[in-house]
Amino acid sequence: MGKKIEAVIFDWAGTTVDYGCLAPVQAFITAFEEYGITPTLAEVREPMGMLKRDHVRTMMNMDRIRSEWKRIHGRDFTEADVEKVYQTSEASILKIVHRFTDPKPHVSETMRYLREKGIKVGSTTGYTDEMMRIVAPAAAEKGYCPDCWFSPNSVGNFGRPYPYMIFENLKKLEVTSVSAAVKIGDTAADIREGLAAGMPSLGVVEGSSVLGLTEEEYAALSSEEKELCCRRAEEKFLAAGATAVLRNLSELPAYLKKLEAK
């Protein structure tokens, strides 16, 4: 018999709530547009899951955005510019994040299973404490309430891919070993966070930022199109080092049983 899994550490937007991880996407687009640049969805989603300030800096270092900034503003961007765009994105997301707190499909059944098995539920996020004070209570009212959550604010802003938010979860939940926990997220940054903590790190495809589709867009695809999109997303997770990739959270119980049986 393998080691008992004591805890699962989930991400938030795109993993357990906010199908498609739409709130951060909209906020980043709005912020860059204030400075004359309209980023593509691919540009916005590439750094998703990182600390938000790092996310903005990563986008501004992208070739197209950097050259657009220089063309529009007549100079290279500075760290002060990164801060301005970041602050704009923060203000933007605080206005809209309350609209993106619905739990994703399979979350309530998965939580029920974890509770029945005595498995604790932690969470990490790219959101700040201020955002989480909106998101967490709203999600709880709709039935999703992990045992604890930690944002980058709680670890000196050392967000993903640093493992410190995970370590705070393990401490709070009194987990005996990193090998007794599993990390699950919807971005490459989530995968790297779990691996940095030394635990199995899983990607979840449907509703993820990596897939990049709304629930309606995904439902409208043919079976063949769904398969192709999901395979591409799976490849991105595996390229980031994912231990395994789940199509959706309904597959988690079977994965945990297999892990414990090893």
mmCIF file of C-alpha atoms in Angstrom:
data_model
loop_
_atom_site.group_PDB
_atom_site.id
_atom_site.type_symbol
_atom_site.label_atom_id
_atom_site.label_comp_id
_atom_site.label_asym_id
_atom_site.label_seq_id
_atom_site.Cartn_x
_atom_site.Cartn_y
_atom_site.Cartn_z
ATOM 1 C CA MET A 1 0.000 0.000 0.000
ATOM 2 C CA GLY A 2 1.274 3.465 -0.887
ATOM 3 C CA LYS A 3 1.312 6.634 1.151
ATOM 4 C CA LYS A 4 -2.019 8.111 2.234
ATOM 5 C CA ILE A 5 -2.828 11.419 0.581
ATOM 6 C CA GLU A 6 -3.575 13.891 3.367
ATOM 7 C CA ALA A 7 -4.255 17.076 1.381
ATOM 8 C CA VAL A 8 -5.023 18.477 -2.048
ATOM 9 C CA ILE A 9 -3.905 22.043 -2.786
ATOM 10 C CA PHE A 10 -6.027 23.714 -5.466
ATOM 11 C CA ASP A 11 -5.552 26.898 -7.436
ATOM 12 C CA TRP A 12 -8.577 29.212 -7.723
ATOM 13 C CA ALA A 13 -9.487 30.943 -11.020
ATOM 14 C CA GLY A 14 -9.626 28.430 -13.868
ATOM 15 C CA THR A 15 -9.241 25.458 -11.512
ATOM 16 C CA THR A 16 -12.066 25.533 -8.955
ATOM 17 C CA VAL A 17 -13.942 28.750 -9.867
ATOM 18 C CA ASP A 18 -14.206 31.071 -12.902
ATOM 19 C CA TYR A 19 -14.417 28.651 -15.838
ATOM 20 C CA GLY A 20 -11.878 29.822 -18.428
ATOM 21 C CA CYS A 21 -10.035 32.070 -15.934
ATOM 22 C CA LEU A 22 -11.777 35.118 -17.411
ATOM 23 C CA ALA A 23 -11.510 37.739 -14.647
ATOM 24 C CA PRO A 24 -7.692 38.152 -14.816
ATOM 25 C CA VAL A 25 -7.757 38.090 -18.628
ATOM 26 C CA GLN A 26 -10.241 40.949 -18.824
ATOM 27 C CA ALA A 27 -8.356 42.969 -16.213
ATOM 28 C CA PHE A 28 -5.007 42.685 -18.020
ATOM 29 C CA ILE A 29 -6.531 43.602 -21.384
ATOM 30 C CA THR A 30 -8.227 46.669 -19.859
ATOM 31 C CA ALA A 31 -4.974 47.760 -18.165
ATOM 32 C CA PHE A 32 -2.838 47.547 -21.314
ATOM 33 C CA GLU A 33 -5.504 49.257 -23.419
ATOM 34 C CA GLU A 34 -5.271 52.284 -21.113
ATOM 35 C CA TYR A 35 -1.699 52.648 -22.385
ATOM 36 C CA GLY A 36 -2.605 52.210 -26.054
ATOM 37 C CA ILE A 37 -1.826 48.505 -26.495
ATOM 38 C CA THR A 38 -4.380 45.748 -27.066
ATOM 39 C CA PRO A 39 -2.751 42.449 -26.089
ATOM 40 C CA THR A 40 -3.838 39.213 -27.716
ATOM 41 C CA LEU A 41 -5.451 36.470 -25.624
ATOM 42 C CA ALA A 42 -2.339 34.341 -26.163
ATOM 43 C CA GLU A 43 -0.102 37.127 -24.828
ATOM 44 C CA VAL A 44 -2.308 37.592 -21.768
ATOM 45 C CA ARG A 45 -2.602 33.893 -20.982
ATOM 46 C CA GLU A 46 1.045 32.888 -21.391
ATOM 47 C CA PRO A 47 2.231 34.112 -17.923
ATOM 48 C CA MET A 48 -1.091 33.275 -16.211
ATOM 49 C CA GLY A 49 -0.791 32.071 -12.630
ATOM 50 C CA MET A 50 2.253 34.224 -11.826
ATOM 51 C CA LEU A 51 2.297 37.000 -9.251
ATOM 52 C CA LYS A 52 0.310 39.755 -11.008
ATOM 53 C CA ARG A 53 3.172 42.276 -11.054
ATOM 54 C CA ASP A 54 5.472 39.636 -12.580
ATOM 55 C CA HIS A 55 2.717 38.823 -15.069
ATOM 56 C CA VAL A 56 2.643 42.438 -16.287
ATOM 57 C CA ARG A 57 6.440 42.601 -16.481
ATOM 58 C CA THR A 58 6.554 39.344 -18.488
ATOM 59 C CA MET A 59 3.973 40.692 -20.942
ATOM 60 C CA MET A 60 5.828 43.993 -21.342
ATOM 61 C CA ASN A 61 8.990 42.062 -22.183
ATOM 62 C CA MET A 62 7.240 40.243 -25.034
ATOM 63 C CA ASP A 63 8.701 41.341 -28.385
ATOM 64 C CA ARG A 64 5.485 42.683 -29.912
ATOM 65 C CA ILE A 65 4.308 44.499 -26.778
ATOM 66 C CA ARG A 66 7.770 45.951 -26.116
ATOM 67 C CA SER A 67 8.011 47.324 -29.661
ATOM 68 C CA GLU A 68 4.427 48.643 -29.517
ATOM 69 C CA TRP A 69 5.210 50.421 -26.238
ATOM 70 C CA LYS A 70 8.271 52.041 -27.831
ATOM 71 C CA ARG A 71 6.281 53.080 -30.925
ATOM 72 C CA ILE A 72 3.423 54.600 -28.901
ATOM 73 C CA HIS A 73 5.396 56.140 -26.025
ATOM 74 C CA GLY A 74 8.632 56.932 -27.884
ATOM 75 C CA ARG A 75 10.851 55.065 -25.419
ATOM 76 C CA ASP A 76 11.447 51.685 -23.813
ATOM 77 C CA PHE A 77 9.272 50.830 -20.835
ATOM 78 C CA THR A 78 10.664 51.310 -17.327
ATOM 79 C CA GLU A 79 9.963 49.605 -14.020
ATOM 80 C CA ALA A 80 7.755 52.606 -13.196
ATOM 81 C CA ASP A 81 5.671 51.772 -16.300
ATOM 82 C CA VAL A 82 5.344 48.157 -15.154
ATOM 83 C CA GLU A 83 4.049 49.446 -11.834
ATOM 84 C CA LYS A 84 1.518 51.773 -13.524
ATOM 85 C CA VAL A 85 0.097 49.005 -15.721
ATOM 86 C CA TYR A 86 0.050 46.633 -12.754
ATOM 87 C CA GLN A 87 -1.827 49.127 -10.563
ATOM 88 C CA THR A 88 -4.331 49.700 -13.376
ATOM 89 C CA SER A 89 -4.892 45.958 -13.698
ATOM 90 C CA GLU A 90 -5.385 45.660 -9.926
ATOM 91 C CA ALA A 91 -8.023 48.402 -9.942
ATOM 92 C CA SER A 92 -9.703 46.759 -12.929
ATOM 93 C CA ILE A 93 -9.937 43.260 -11.465
ATOM 94 C CA LEU A 94 -11.274 44.513 -8.129
ATOM 95 C CA LYS A 95 -14.235 46.001 -10.031
ATOM 96 C CA ILE A 96 -15.145 42.746 -11.783
ATOM 97 C CA VAL A 97 -13.851 39.765 -9.780
ATOM 98 C CA HIS A 98 -17.123 39.359 -7.842
ATOM 99 C CA ARG A 99 -18.751 38.291 -11.117
ATOM 100 C CA PHE A 100 -16.346 35.366 -11.571
ATOM 101 C CA THR A 101 -16.767 33.256 -8.429
ATOM 102 C CA ASP A 102 -19.001 30.400 -9.625
ATOM 103 C CA PRO A 103 -17.522 26.966 -8.850
ATOM 104 C CA LYS A 104 -16.642 24.960 -11.963
ATOM 105 C CA PRO A 105 -18.375 21.693 -12.901
ATOM 106 C CA HIS A 106 -17.409 18.676 -10.730
ATOM 107 C CA VAL A 107 -16.066 20.872 -7.904
ATOM 108 C CA SER A 108 -18.872 20.115 -5.419
ATOM 109 C CA GLU A 109 -18.764 16.329 -6.052
ATOM 110 C CA THR A 110 -14.972 16.319 -5.785
ATOM 111 C CA MET A 111 -15.093 18.271 -2.508
ATOM 112 C CA ARG A 112 -17.661 15.806 -1.170
ATOM 113 C CA TYR A 113 -15.352 12.903 -2.034
ATOM 114 C CA LEU A 114 -12.324 14.564 -0.384
ATOM 115 C CA ARG A 115 -14.323 15.319 2.780
ATOM 116 C CA GLU A 116 -15.603 11.731 2.964
ATOM 117 C CA LYS A 117 -12.036 10.440 2.690
ATOM 118 C CA GLY A 118 -10.731 12.844 5.331
ATOM 119 C CA ILE A 119 -8.489 14.595 2.813
ATOM 120 C CA LYS A 120 -7.842 18.241 3.689
ATOM 121 C CA VAL A 121 -8.289 20.986 1.085
ATOM 122 C CA GLY A 122 -5.866 23.892 0.780
ATOM 123 C CA SER A 123 -5.423 26.533 -1.887
ATOM 124 C CA THR A 124 -2.941 28.935 -3.409
ATOM 125 C CA THR A 125 -3.640 31.776 -5.805
ATOM 126 C CA GLY A 126 -2.198 34.514 -7.947
ATOM 127 C CA TYR A 127 -4.861 36.822 -6.486
ATOM 128 C CA THR A 128 -3.978 39.254 -3.704
ATOM 129 C CA ASP A 129 -5.532 39.212 -0.228
ATOM 130 C CA GLU A 130 -7.782 42.101 -1.275
ATOM 131 C CA MET A 131 -9.136 40.124 -4.233
ATOM 132 C CA MET A 132 -9.506 36.961 -2.175
ATOM 133 C CA ARG A 133 -11.571 38.816 0.415
ATOM 134 C CA ILE A 134 -14.118 39.185 -2.410
ATOM 135 C CA VAL A 135 -13.660 35.805 -4.106
ATOM 136 C CA ALA A 136 -13.475 33.398 -1.138
ATOM 137 C CA PRO A 137 -16.736 34.416 0.645
ATOM 138 C CA ALA A 138 -18.639 34.565 -2.673
ATOM 139 C CA ALA A 139 -17.418 31.069 -3.641
ATOM 140 C CA ALA A 140 -18.282 29.790 -0.138
ATOM 141 C CA GLU A 141 -21.858 31.013 -0.557
ATOM 142 C CA LYS A 142 -22.000 28.936 -3.752
ATOM 143 C CA GLY A 143 -20.673 25.810 -2.063
ATOM 144 C CA TYR A 144 -16.889 25.902 -2.491
ATOM 145 C CA CYS A 145 -14.960 26.456 0.719
ATOM 146 C CA PRO A 146 -11.428 25.042 1.141
ATOM 147 C CA ASP A 147 -9.965 24.676 4.627
ATOM 148 C CA CYS A 148 -7.532 27.533 4.017
ATOM 149 C CA TRP A 149 -6.029 29.748 1.322
ATOM 150 C CA PHE A 150 -2.789 31.681 1.005
ATOM 151 C CA SER A 151 -2.021 34.461 -1.475
ATOM 152 C CA PRO A 152 1.394 35.894 -2.416
ATOM 153 C CA ASN A 153 0.784 38.615 0.215
ATOM 154 C CA SER A 154 1.192 36.015 2.950
ATOM 155 C CA VAL A 155 4.685 34.978 1.767
ATOM 156 C CA GLY A 156 6.390 38.319 1.167
ATOM 157 C CA ASN A 157 5.021 38.429 -2.417
ATOM 158 C CA PHE A 158 7.096 35.397 -3.419
ATOM 159 C CA GLY A 159 4.301 34.045 -5.607
ATOM 160 C CA ARG A 160 4.535 31.266 -8.179
ATOM 161 C CA PRO A 161 6.672 29.488 -9.144
ATOM 162 C CA TYR A 162 8.064 29.763 -5.591
ATOM 163 C CA PRO A 163 6.570 27.000 -3.382
ATOM 164 C CA TYR A 164 6.023 29.097 -0.256
ATOM 165 C CA MET A 165 2.215 29.423 -0.515
ATOM 166 C CA ILE A 166 2.052 25.623 -0.662
ATOM 167 C CA PHE A 167 4.308 25.334 2.388
ATOM 168 C CA GLU A 168 2.007 27.670 4.337
ATOM 169 C CA ASN A 169 -0.911 25.396 3.421
ATOM 170 C CA LEU A 170 0.960 22.282 4.547
ATOM 171 C CA LYS A 171 1.811 23.933 7.865
ATOM 172 C CA LYS A 172 -1.740 25.165 8.486
ATOM 173 C CA LEU A 173 -3.244 21.786 7.521
ATOM 174 C CA GLU A 174 -0.608 19.898 9.555
ATOM 175 C CA VAL A 175 0.357 17.671 6.618
ATOM 176 C CA THR A 176 3.145 15.267 7.599
ATOM 177 C CA SER A 177 5.119 15.357 4.314
ATOM 178 C CA VAL A 178 5.155 17.066 0.922
ATOM 179 C CA SER A 179 4.716 13.604 -0.592
ATOM 180 C CA ALA A 180 1.351 13.323 1.232
ATOM 181 C CA ALA A 181 -0.108 16.227 -0.750
ATOM 182 C CA VAL A 182 -0.996 16.967 -4.372
ATOM 183 C CA LYS A 183 -1.107 20.337 -6.182
ATOM 184 C CA ILE A 184 -3.704 20.991 -8.903
ATOM 185 C CA GLY A 185 -3.887 24.030 -11.191
ATOM 186 C CA ASP A 186 -4.767 25.321 -14.629
ATOM 187 C CA THR A 187 -1.536 27.069 -15.679
ATOM 188 C CA ALA A 188 2.128 26.281 -16.280
ATOM 189 C CA ALA A 189 2.948 28.446 -13.233
ATOM 190 C CA ASP A 190 0.739 26.184 -11.092
ATOM 191 C CA ILE A 191 2.627 23.119 -12.294
ATOM 192 C CA ARG A 192 5.998 24.707 -11.514
ATOM 193 C CA GLU A 193 4.778 25.736 -8.062
ATOM 194 C CA GLY A 194 3.820 22.156 -7.179
ATOM 195 C CA LEU A 195 7.064 20.737 -8.547
ATOM 196 C CA ALA A 196 9.090 23.329 -6.616
ATOM 197 C CA ALA A 197 7.335 22.127 -3.463
ATOM 198 C CA GLY A 198 8.355 18.545 -4.254
ATOM 199 C CA MET A 199 4.894 17.059 -4.737
ATOM 200 C CA PRO A 200 2.831 15.593 -7.598
ATOM 201 C CA SER A 201 1.674 18.543 -9.699
ATOM 202 C CA LEU A 202 -1.444 18.091 -11.828
ATOM 203 C CA GLY A 203 -2.977 20.139 -14.610
ATOM 204 C CA VAL A 204 -6.734 20.279 -15.165
ATOM 205 C CA VAL A 205 -7.798 20.928 -18.770
ATOM 206 C CA GLU A 206 -11.496 21.834 -19.006
ATOM 207 C CA GLY A 207 -12.130 25.442 -17.983
ATOM 208 C CA SER A 208 -8.408 26.145 -17.689
ATOM 209 C CA SER A 209 -6.479 29.219 -18.724
ATOM 210 C CA VAL A 210 -4.323 26.916 -20.864
ATOM 211 C CA LEU A 211 -7.421 25.766 -22.798
ATOM 212 C CA GLY A 212 -8.581 29.382 -22.949
ATOM 213 C CA LEU A 213 -12.268 28.813 -23.742
ATOM 214 C CA THR A 214 -15.468 29.863 -22.001
ATOM 215 C CA GLU A 215 -17.911 27.141 -20.964
ATOM 216 C CA GLU A 216 -20.180 28.078 -23.895
ATOM 217 C CA GLU A 217 -17.316 28.042 -26.414
ATOM 218 C CA TYR A 218 -16.159 24.634 -25.219
ATOM 219 C CA ALA A 219 -19.687 23.177 -25.271
ATOM 220 C CA ALA A 220 -20.154 24.385 -28.858
ATOM 221 C CA LEU A 221 -17.169 22.368 -30.154
ATOM 222 C CA SER A 222 -17.609 19.033 -31.895
ATOM 223 C CA SER A 223 -16.215 15.920 -30.184
ATOM 224 C CA GLU A 224 -13.234 15.973 -32.546
ATOM 225 C CA GLU A 225 -12.543 19.674 -31.881
ATOM 226 C CA LYS A 226 -12.784 19.119 -28.111
ATOM 227 C CA GLU A 227 -10.323 16.244 -28.347
ATOM 228 C CA LEU A 228 -7.849 18.307 -30.362
ATOM 229 C CA CYS A 229 -8.077 21.343 -28.036
ATOM 230 C CA CYS A 230 -7.723 19.181 -24.929
ATOM 231 C CA ARG A 231 -4.739 17.335 -26.381
ATOM 232 C CA ARG A 232 -2.981 20.649 -27.105
ATOM 233 C CA ALA A 233 -3.653 21.851 -23.561
ATOM 234 C CA GLU A 234 -2.410 18.551 -22.141
ATOM 235 C CA GLU A 235 0.823 18.898 -24.123
ATOM 236 C CA LYS A 236 1.376 22.372 -22.632
ATOM 237 C CA PHE A 237 0.919 21.027 -19.099
ATOM 238 C CA LEU A 238 3.269 18.116 -19.766
ATOM 239 C CA ALA A 239 5.836 20.488 -21.293
ATOM 240 C CA ALA A 240 5.727 22.455 -18.010
ATOM 241 C CA GLY A 241 6.539 19.210 -16.162
ATOM 242 C CA ALA A 242 3.067 18.094 -15.006
ATOM 243 C CA THR A 243 3.060 14.778 -13.154
ATOM 244 C CA ALA A 244 -0.341 14.043 -14.712
ATOM 245 C CA VAL A 245 -3.142 15.868 -16.510
ATOM 246 C CA LEU A 246 -6.841 15.529 -15.673
ATOM 247 C CA ARG A 247 -9.547 16.297 -18.239
ATOM 248 C CA ASN A 248 -11.676 17.648 -15.377
ATOM 249 C CA LEU A 249 -11.925 17.270 -11.593
ATOM 250 C CA SER A 250 -14.250 14.245 -11.831
ATOM 251 C CA GLU A 251 -11.064 12.269 -12.609
ATOM 252 C CA LEU A 252 -9.340 13.276 -9.357
ATOM 253 C CA PRO A 253 -10.721 10.519 -7.067
ATOM 254 C CA ALA A 254 -9.476 7.767 -9.407
ATOM 255 C CA TYR A 255 -6.060 9.467 -9.654
ATOM 256 C CA LEU A 256 -5.726 9.712 -5.859
ATOM 257 C CA LYS A 257 -6.695 6.061 -5.425
ATOM 258 C CA LYS A 258 -4.041 5.069 -7.977
ATOM 259 C CA LEU A 259 -1.466 7.268 -6.237
ATOM 260 C CA GLU A 260 -2.202 5.749 -2.838
ATOM 261 C CA ALA A 261 -2.019 2.220 -4.264
ATOM 262 C CA LYS A 262 1.505 2.732 -5.663
#
